[in-house]
Structure formats: C-alpha cells, structure tokens
mmCIF file of N, CA and C in Angstrom:
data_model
loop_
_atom_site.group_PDB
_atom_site.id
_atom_site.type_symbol
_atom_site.label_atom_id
_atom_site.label_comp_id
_atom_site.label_asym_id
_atom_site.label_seq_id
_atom_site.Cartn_x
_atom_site.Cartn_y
_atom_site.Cartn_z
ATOM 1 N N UNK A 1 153.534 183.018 62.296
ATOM 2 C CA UNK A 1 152.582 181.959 62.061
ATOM 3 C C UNK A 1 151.174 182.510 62.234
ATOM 4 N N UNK A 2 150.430 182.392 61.447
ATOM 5 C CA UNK A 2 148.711 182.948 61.207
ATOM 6 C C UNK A 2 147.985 181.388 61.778
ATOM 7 N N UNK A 3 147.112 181.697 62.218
ATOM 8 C CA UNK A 3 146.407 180.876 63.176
ATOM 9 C C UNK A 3 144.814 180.790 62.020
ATOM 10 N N UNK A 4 144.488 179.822 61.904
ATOM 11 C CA UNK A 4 143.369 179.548 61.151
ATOM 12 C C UNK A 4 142.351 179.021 61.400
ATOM 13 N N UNK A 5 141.018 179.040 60.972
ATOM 14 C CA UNK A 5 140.189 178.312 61.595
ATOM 15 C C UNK A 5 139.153 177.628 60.772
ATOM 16 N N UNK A 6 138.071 176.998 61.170
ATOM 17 C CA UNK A 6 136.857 176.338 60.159
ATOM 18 C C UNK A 6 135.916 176.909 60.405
ATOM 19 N N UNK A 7 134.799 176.868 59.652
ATOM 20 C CA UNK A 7 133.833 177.438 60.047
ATOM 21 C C UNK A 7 132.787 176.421 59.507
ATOM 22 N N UNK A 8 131.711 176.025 60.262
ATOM 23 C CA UNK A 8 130.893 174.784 59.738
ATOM 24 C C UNK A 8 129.720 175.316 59.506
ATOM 25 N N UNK A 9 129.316 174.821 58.682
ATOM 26 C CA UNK A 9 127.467 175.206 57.972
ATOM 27 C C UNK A 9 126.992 175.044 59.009
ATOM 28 N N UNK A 10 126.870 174.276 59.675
ATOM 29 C CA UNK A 10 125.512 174.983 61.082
ATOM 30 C C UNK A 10 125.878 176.213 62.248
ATOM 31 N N UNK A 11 127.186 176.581 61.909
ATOM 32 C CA UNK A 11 126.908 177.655 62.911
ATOM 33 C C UNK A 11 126.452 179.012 61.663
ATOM 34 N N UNK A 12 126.691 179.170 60.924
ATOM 35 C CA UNK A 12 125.844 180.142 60.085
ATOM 36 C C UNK A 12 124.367 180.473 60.781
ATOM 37 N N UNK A 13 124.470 181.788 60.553
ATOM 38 C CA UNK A 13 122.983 182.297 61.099
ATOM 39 C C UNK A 13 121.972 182.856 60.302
ATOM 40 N N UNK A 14 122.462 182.688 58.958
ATOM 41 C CA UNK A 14 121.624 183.003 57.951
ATOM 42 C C UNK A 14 121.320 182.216 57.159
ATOM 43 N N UNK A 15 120.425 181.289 57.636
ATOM 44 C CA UNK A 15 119.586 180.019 56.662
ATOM 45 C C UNK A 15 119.069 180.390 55.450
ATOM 46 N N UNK A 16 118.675 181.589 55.135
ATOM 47 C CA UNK A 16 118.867 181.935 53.408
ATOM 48 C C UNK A 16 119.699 181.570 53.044
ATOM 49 N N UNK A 17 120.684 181.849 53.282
ATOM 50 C CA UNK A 17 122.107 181.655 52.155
ATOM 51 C C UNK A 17 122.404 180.049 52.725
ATOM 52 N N UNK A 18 122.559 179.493 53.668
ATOM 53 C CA UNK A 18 121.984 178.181 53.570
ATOM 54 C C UNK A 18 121.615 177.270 52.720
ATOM 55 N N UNK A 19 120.270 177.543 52.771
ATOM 56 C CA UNK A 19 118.844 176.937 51.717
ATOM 57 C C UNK A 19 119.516 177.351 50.346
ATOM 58 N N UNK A 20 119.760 178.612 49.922
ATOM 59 C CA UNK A 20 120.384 179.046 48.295
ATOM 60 C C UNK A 20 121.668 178.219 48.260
ATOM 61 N N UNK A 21 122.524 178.189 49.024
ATOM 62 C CA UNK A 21 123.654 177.194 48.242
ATOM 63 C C UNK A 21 123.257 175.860 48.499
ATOM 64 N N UNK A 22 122.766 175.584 49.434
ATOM 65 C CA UNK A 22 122.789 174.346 49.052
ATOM 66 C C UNK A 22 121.606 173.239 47.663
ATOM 67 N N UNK A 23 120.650 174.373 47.367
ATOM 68 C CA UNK A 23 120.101 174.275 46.178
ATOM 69 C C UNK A 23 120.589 174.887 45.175
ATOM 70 N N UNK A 24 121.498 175.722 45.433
ATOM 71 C CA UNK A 24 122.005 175.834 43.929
ATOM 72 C C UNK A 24 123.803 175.218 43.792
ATOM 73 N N UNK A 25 124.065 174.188 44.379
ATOM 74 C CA UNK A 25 125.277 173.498 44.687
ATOM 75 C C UNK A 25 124.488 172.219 43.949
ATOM 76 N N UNK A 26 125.956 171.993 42.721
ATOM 77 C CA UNK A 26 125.428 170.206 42.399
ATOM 78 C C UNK A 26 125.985 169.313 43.044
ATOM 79 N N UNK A 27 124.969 168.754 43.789
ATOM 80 C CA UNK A 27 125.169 167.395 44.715
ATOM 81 C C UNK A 27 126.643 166.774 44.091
ATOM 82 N N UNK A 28 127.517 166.938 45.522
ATOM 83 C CA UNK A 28 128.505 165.901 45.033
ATOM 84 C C UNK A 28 129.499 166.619 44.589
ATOM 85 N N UNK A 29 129.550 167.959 44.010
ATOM 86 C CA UNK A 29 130.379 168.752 43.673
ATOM 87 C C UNK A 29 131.187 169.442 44.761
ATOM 88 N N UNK A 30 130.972 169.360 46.153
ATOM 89 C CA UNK A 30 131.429 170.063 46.635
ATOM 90 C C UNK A 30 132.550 169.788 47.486
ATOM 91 N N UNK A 31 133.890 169.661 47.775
ATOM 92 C CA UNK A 31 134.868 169.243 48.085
ATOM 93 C C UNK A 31 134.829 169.006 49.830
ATOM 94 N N UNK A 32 134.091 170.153 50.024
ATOM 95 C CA UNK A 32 134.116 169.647 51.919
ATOM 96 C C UNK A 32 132.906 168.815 52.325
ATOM 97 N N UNK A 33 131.706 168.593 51.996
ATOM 98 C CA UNK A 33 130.524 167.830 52.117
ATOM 99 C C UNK A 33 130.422 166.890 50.564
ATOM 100 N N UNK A 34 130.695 165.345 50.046
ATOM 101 C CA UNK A 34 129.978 165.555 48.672
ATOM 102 C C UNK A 34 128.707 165.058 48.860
ATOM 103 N N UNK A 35 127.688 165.262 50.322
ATOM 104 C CA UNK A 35 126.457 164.957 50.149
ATOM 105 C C UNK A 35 125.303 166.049 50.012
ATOM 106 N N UNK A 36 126.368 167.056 50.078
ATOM 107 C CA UNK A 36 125.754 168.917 50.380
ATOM 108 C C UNK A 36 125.534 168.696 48.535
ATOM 109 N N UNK A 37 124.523 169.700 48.843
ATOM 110 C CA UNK A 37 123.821 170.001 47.309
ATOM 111 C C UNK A 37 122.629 169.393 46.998
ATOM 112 N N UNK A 38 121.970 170.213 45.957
ATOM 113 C CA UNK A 38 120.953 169.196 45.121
ATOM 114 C C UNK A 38 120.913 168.448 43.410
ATOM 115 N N UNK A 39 119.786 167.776 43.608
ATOM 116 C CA UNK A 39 120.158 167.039 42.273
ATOM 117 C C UNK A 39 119.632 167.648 40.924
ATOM 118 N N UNK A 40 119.430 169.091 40.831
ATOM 119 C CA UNK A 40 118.191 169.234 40.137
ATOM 120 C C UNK A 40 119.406 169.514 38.854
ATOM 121 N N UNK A 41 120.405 169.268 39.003
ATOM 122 C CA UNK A 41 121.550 169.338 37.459
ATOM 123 C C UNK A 41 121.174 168.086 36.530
ATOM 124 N N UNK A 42 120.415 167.355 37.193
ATOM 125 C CA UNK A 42 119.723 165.826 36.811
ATOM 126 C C UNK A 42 118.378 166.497 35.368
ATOM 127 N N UNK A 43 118.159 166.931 36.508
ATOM 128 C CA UNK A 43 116.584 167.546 35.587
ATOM 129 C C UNK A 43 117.236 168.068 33.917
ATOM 130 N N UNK A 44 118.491 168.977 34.260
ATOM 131 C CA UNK A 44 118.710 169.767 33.007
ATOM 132 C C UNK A 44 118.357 168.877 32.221
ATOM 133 N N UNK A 45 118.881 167.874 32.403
ATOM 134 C CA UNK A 45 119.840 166.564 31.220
ATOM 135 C C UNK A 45 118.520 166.290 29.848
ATOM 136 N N UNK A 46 117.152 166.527 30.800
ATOM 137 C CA UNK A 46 116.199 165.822 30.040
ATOM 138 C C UNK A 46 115.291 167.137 29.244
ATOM 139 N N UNK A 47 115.782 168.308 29.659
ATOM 140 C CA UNK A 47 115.509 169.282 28.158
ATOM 141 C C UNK A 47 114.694 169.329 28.551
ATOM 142 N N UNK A 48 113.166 168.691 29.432
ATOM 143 C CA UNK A 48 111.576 169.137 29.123
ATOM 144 C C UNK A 48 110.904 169.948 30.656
ATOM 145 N N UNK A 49 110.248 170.434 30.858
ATOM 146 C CA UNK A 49 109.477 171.008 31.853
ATOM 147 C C UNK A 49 108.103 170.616 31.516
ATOM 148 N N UNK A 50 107.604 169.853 32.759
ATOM 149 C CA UNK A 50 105.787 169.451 32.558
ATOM 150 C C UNK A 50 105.791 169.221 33.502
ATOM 151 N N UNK A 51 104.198 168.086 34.245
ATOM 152 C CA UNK A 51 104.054 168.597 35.425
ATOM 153 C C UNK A 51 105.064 167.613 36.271
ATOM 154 N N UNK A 52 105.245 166.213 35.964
ATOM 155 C CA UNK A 52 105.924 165.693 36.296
ATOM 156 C C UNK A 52 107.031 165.860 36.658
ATOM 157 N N UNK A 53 107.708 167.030 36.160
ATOM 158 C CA UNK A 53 109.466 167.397 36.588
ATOM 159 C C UNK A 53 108.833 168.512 37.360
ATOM 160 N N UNK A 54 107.737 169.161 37.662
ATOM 161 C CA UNK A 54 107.471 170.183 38.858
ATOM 162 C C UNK A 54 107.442 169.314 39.861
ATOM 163 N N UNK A 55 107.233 168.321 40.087
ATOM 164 C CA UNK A 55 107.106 167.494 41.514
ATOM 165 C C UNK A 55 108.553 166.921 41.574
ATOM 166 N N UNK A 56 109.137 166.745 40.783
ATOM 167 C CA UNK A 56 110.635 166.514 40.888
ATOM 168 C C UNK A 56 111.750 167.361 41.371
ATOM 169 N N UNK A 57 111.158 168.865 41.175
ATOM 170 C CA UNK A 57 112.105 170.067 41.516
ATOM 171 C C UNK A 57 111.735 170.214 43.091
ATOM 172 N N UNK A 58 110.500 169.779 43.494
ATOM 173 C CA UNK A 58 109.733 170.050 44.678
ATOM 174 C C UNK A 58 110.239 169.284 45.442
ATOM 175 N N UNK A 59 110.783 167.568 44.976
ATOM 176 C CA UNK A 59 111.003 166.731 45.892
ATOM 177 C C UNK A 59 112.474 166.984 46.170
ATOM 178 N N UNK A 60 113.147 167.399 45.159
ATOM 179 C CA UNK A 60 114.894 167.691 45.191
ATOM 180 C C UNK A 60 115.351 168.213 46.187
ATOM 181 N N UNK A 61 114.013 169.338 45.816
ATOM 182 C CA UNK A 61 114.544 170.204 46.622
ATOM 183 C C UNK A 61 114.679 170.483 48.187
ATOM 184 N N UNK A 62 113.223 169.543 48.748
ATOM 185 C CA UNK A 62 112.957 169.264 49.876
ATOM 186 C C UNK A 62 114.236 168.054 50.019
ATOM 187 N N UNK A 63 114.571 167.021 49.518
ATOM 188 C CA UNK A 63 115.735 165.980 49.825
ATOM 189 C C UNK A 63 117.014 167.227 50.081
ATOM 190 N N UNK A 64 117.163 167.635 49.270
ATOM 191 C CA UNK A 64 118.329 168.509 49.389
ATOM 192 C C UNK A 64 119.119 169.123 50.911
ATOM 193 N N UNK A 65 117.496 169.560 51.402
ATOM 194 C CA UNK A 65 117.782 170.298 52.576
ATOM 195 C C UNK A 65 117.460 169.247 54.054
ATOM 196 N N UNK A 66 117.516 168.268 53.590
ATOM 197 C CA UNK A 66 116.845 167.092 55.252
ATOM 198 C C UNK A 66 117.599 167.475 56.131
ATOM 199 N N UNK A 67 119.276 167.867 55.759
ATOM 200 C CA UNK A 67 119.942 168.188 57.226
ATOM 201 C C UNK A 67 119.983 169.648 58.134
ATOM 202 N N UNK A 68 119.180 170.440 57.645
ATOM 203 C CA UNK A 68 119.080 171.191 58.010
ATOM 204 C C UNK A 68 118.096 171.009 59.311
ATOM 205 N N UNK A 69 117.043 170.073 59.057
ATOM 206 C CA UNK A 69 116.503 169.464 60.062
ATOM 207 C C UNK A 69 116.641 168.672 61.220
ATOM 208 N N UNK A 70 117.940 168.060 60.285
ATOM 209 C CA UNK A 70 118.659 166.681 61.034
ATOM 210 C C UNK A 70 119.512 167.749 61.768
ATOM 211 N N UNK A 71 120.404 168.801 61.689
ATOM 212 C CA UNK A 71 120.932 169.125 62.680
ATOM 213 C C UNK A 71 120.593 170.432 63.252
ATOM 214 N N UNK A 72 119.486 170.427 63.536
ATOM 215 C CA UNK A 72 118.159 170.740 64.626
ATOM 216 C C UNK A 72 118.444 172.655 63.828
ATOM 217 N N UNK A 73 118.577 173.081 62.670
ATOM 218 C CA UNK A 73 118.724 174.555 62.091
ATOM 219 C C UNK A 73 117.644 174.873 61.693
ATOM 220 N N UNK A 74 116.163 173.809 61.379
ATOM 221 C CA UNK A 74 114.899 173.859 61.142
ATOM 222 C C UNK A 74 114.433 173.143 61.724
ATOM 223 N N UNK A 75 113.081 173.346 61.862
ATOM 224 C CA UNK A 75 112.000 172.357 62.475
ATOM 225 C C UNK A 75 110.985 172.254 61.243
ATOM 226 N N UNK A 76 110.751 172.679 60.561
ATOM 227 C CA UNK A 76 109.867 172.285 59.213
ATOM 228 C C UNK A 76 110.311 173.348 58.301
ATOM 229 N N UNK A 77 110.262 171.921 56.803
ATOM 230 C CA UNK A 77 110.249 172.727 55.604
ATOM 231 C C UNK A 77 109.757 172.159 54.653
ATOM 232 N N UNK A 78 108.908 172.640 54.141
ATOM 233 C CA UNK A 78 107.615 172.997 53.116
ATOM 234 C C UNK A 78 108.030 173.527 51.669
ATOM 235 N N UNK A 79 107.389 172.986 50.169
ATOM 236 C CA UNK A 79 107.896 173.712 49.744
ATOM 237 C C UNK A 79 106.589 173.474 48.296
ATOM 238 N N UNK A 80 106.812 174.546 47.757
ATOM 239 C CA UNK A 80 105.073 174.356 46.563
ATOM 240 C C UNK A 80 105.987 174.562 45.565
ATOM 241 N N UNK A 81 105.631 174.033 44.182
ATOM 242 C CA UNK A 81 106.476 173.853 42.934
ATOM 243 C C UNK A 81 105.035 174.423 41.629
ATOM 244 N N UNK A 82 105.081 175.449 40.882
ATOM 245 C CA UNK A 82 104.526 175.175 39.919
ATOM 246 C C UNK A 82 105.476 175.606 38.728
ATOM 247 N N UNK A 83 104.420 174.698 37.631
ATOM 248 C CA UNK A 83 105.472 175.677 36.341
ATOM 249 C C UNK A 83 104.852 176.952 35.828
ATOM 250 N N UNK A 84 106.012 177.782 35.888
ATOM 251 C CA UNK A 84 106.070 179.207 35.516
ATOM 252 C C UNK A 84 105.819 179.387 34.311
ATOM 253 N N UNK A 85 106.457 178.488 33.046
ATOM 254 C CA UNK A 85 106.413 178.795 31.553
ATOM 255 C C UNK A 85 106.766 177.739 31.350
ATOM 256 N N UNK A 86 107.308 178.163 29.796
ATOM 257 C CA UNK A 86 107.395 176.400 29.071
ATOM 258 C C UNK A 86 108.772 175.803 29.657
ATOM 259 N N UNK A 87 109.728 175.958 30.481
ATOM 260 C CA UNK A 87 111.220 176.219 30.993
ATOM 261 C C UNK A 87 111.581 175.938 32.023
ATOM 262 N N UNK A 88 110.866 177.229 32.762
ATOM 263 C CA UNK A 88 110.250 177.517 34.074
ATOM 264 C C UNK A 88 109.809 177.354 34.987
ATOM 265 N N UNK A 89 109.874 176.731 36.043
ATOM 266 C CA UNK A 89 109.114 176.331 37.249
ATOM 267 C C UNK A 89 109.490 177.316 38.618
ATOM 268 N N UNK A 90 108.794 177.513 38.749
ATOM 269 C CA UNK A 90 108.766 178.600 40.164
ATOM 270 C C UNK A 90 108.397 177.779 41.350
ATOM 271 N N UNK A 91 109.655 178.195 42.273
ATOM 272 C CA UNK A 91 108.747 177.793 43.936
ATOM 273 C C UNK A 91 109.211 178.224 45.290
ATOM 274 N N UNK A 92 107.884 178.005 46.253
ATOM 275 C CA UNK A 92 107.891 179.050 47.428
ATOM 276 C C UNK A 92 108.289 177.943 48.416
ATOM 277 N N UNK A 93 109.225 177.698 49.579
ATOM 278 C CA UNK A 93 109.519 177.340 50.168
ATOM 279 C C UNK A 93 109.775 178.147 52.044
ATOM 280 N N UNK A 94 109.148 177.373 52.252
ATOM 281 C CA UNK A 94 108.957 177.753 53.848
ATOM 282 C C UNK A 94 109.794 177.073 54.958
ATOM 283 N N UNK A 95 110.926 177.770 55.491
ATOM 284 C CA UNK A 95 111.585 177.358 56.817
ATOM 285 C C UNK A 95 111.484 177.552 57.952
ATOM 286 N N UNK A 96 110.891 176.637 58.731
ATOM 287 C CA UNK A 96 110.301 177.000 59.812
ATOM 288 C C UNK A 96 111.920 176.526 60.991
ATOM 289 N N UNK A 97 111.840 177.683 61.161
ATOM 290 C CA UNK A 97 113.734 177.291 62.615
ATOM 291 C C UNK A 97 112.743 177.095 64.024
ATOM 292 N N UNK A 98 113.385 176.674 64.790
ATOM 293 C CA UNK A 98 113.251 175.912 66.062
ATOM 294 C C UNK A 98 112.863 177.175 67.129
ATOM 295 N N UNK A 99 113.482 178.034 66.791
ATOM 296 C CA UNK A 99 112.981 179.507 67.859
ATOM 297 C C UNK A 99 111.724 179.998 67.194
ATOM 298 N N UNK A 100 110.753 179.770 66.096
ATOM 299 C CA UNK A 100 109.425 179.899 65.980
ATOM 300 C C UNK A 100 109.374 180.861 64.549
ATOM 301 N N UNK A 101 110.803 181.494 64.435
ATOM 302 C CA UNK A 101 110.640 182.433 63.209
ATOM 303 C C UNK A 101 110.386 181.326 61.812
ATOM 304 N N UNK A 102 110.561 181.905 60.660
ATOM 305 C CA UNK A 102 110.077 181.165 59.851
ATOM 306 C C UNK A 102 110.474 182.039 58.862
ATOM 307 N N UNK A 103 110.823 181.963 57.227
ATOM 308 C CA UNK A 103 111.602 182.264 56.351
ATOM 309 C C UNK A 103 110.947 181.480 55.393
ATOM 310 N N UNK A 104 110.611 182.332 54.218
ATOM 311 C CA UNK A 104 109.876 182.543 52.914
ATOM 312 C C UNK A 104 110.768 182.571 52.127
ATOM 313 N N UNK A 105 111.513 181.853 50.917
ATOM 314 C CA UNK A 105 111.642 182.090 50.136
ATOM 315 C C UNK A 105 111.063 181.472 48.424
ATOM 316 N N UNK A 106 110.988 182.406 47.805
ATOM 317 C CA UNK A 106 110.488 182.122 46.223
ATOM 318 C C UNK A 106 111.667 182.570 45.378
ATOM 319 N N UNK A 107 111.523 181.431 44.639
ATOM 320 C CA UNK A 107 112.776 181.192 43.634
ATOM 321 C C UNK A 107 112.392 180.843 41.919
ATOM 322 N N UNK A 108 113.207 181.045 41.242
ATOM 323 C CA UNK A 108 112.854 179.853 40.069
ATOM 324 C C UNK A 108 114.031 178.955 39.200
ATOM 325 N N UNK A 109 113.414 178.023 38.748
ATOM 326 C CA UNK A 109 114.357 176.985 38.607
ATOM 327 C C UNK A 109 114.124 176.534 36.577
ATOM 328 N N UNK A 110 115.191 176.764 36.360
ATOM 329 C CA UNK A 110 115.220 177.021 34.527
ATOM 330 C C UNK A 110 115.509 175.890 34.200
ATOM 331 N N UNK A 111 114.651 174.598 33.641
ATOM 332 C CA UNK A 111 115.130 173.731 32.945
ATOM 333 C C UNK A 111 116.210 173.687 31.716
ATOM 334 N N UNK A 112 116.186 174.858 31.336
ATOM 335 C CA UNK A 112 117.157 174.601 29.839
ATOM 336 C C UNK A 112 118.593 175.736 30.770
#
C-alpha cells in the first residue's frame, strides 16, 4: 500500500508560479478549486484590444489573485496594464509577501 498525500496552493513557496497559473488558468476550469483562475478567456471572445480592455486585463487580473491576500501569501498586489500593439497588452505586476520581499513580474496578454 503507497501512502499519498495533498499538497495545497498555500504551502507552495514560489508565488511566481502561483501568480502564472493562476492567471493563466480559466476561471472555473479547474477541478480542485472552480474559483482558482482568471477571467481574461472572456476578453478573447470580443476579438478587440483598446484602452478599455487594458483596464479589464488589469482588473482580472488583480480579481484573480485576492486570495493570495486573503490567505495571508501577500500583503499587496499592484498591477499596471498597457497596450503593447494592436493584440497586445503588456503588464507589470508587483507582489508584495508579508516577510517584506516583493516579486516583479511582466507578462503579456494576446487578445486574439
């Protein structure tokens, strides 16, 4: 008999990979959380990039991650959205964790 175990998203110690799946996970898709993920598979649907869907990728993306806060793995997160090209929107997001370090990442997010 093999002995098995769980392993839960907050004991992870690498909030990069964190923050990346759970923004690049479509909300709802995911069989052990369906509130894990974001919505930005929403955005595809509508084909356009302007400025209005840059504040949409910005807000997703910040909704996306609230529990990371809620179960005390950050203390602030920040995040700037512009568009990159006609497609394209680029953005820098800042995680600030509870022991004072803090984590940069820049990404981009392809409407089509």
């Amino acid at each position: 008999m093999t002995e098995t175990s769980t392993v839960k998203l907050e004991q992870w110690t690498d909030i990069r990979e964190l923050v990346l799946m759970c923004i690049g996970t479509d909300k709802g898709t995911w069989w052990g959380d369906p509130t894990f993920g974001s919505e930005l598979w929403k955005l595809r649907q509508t084909g356009k990039v302007d400025g209005k869907t840059t504040g949409m990728v910005q807000q997703m993306i910040l909704d996306c991650l609230w529990w990371l806060k809620e179960d005390g793995l950050a203390a602030e997160i920040s995040c700037e959205a512009f568009q990159a090209g006609k497609d394209t929107i680029a953005y820098s997001l800042q995680v600030s964790r509870p022991d004072g370090t803090s984590l940069t990442i820049k990404d981009v997010w392809n409407g089509i």
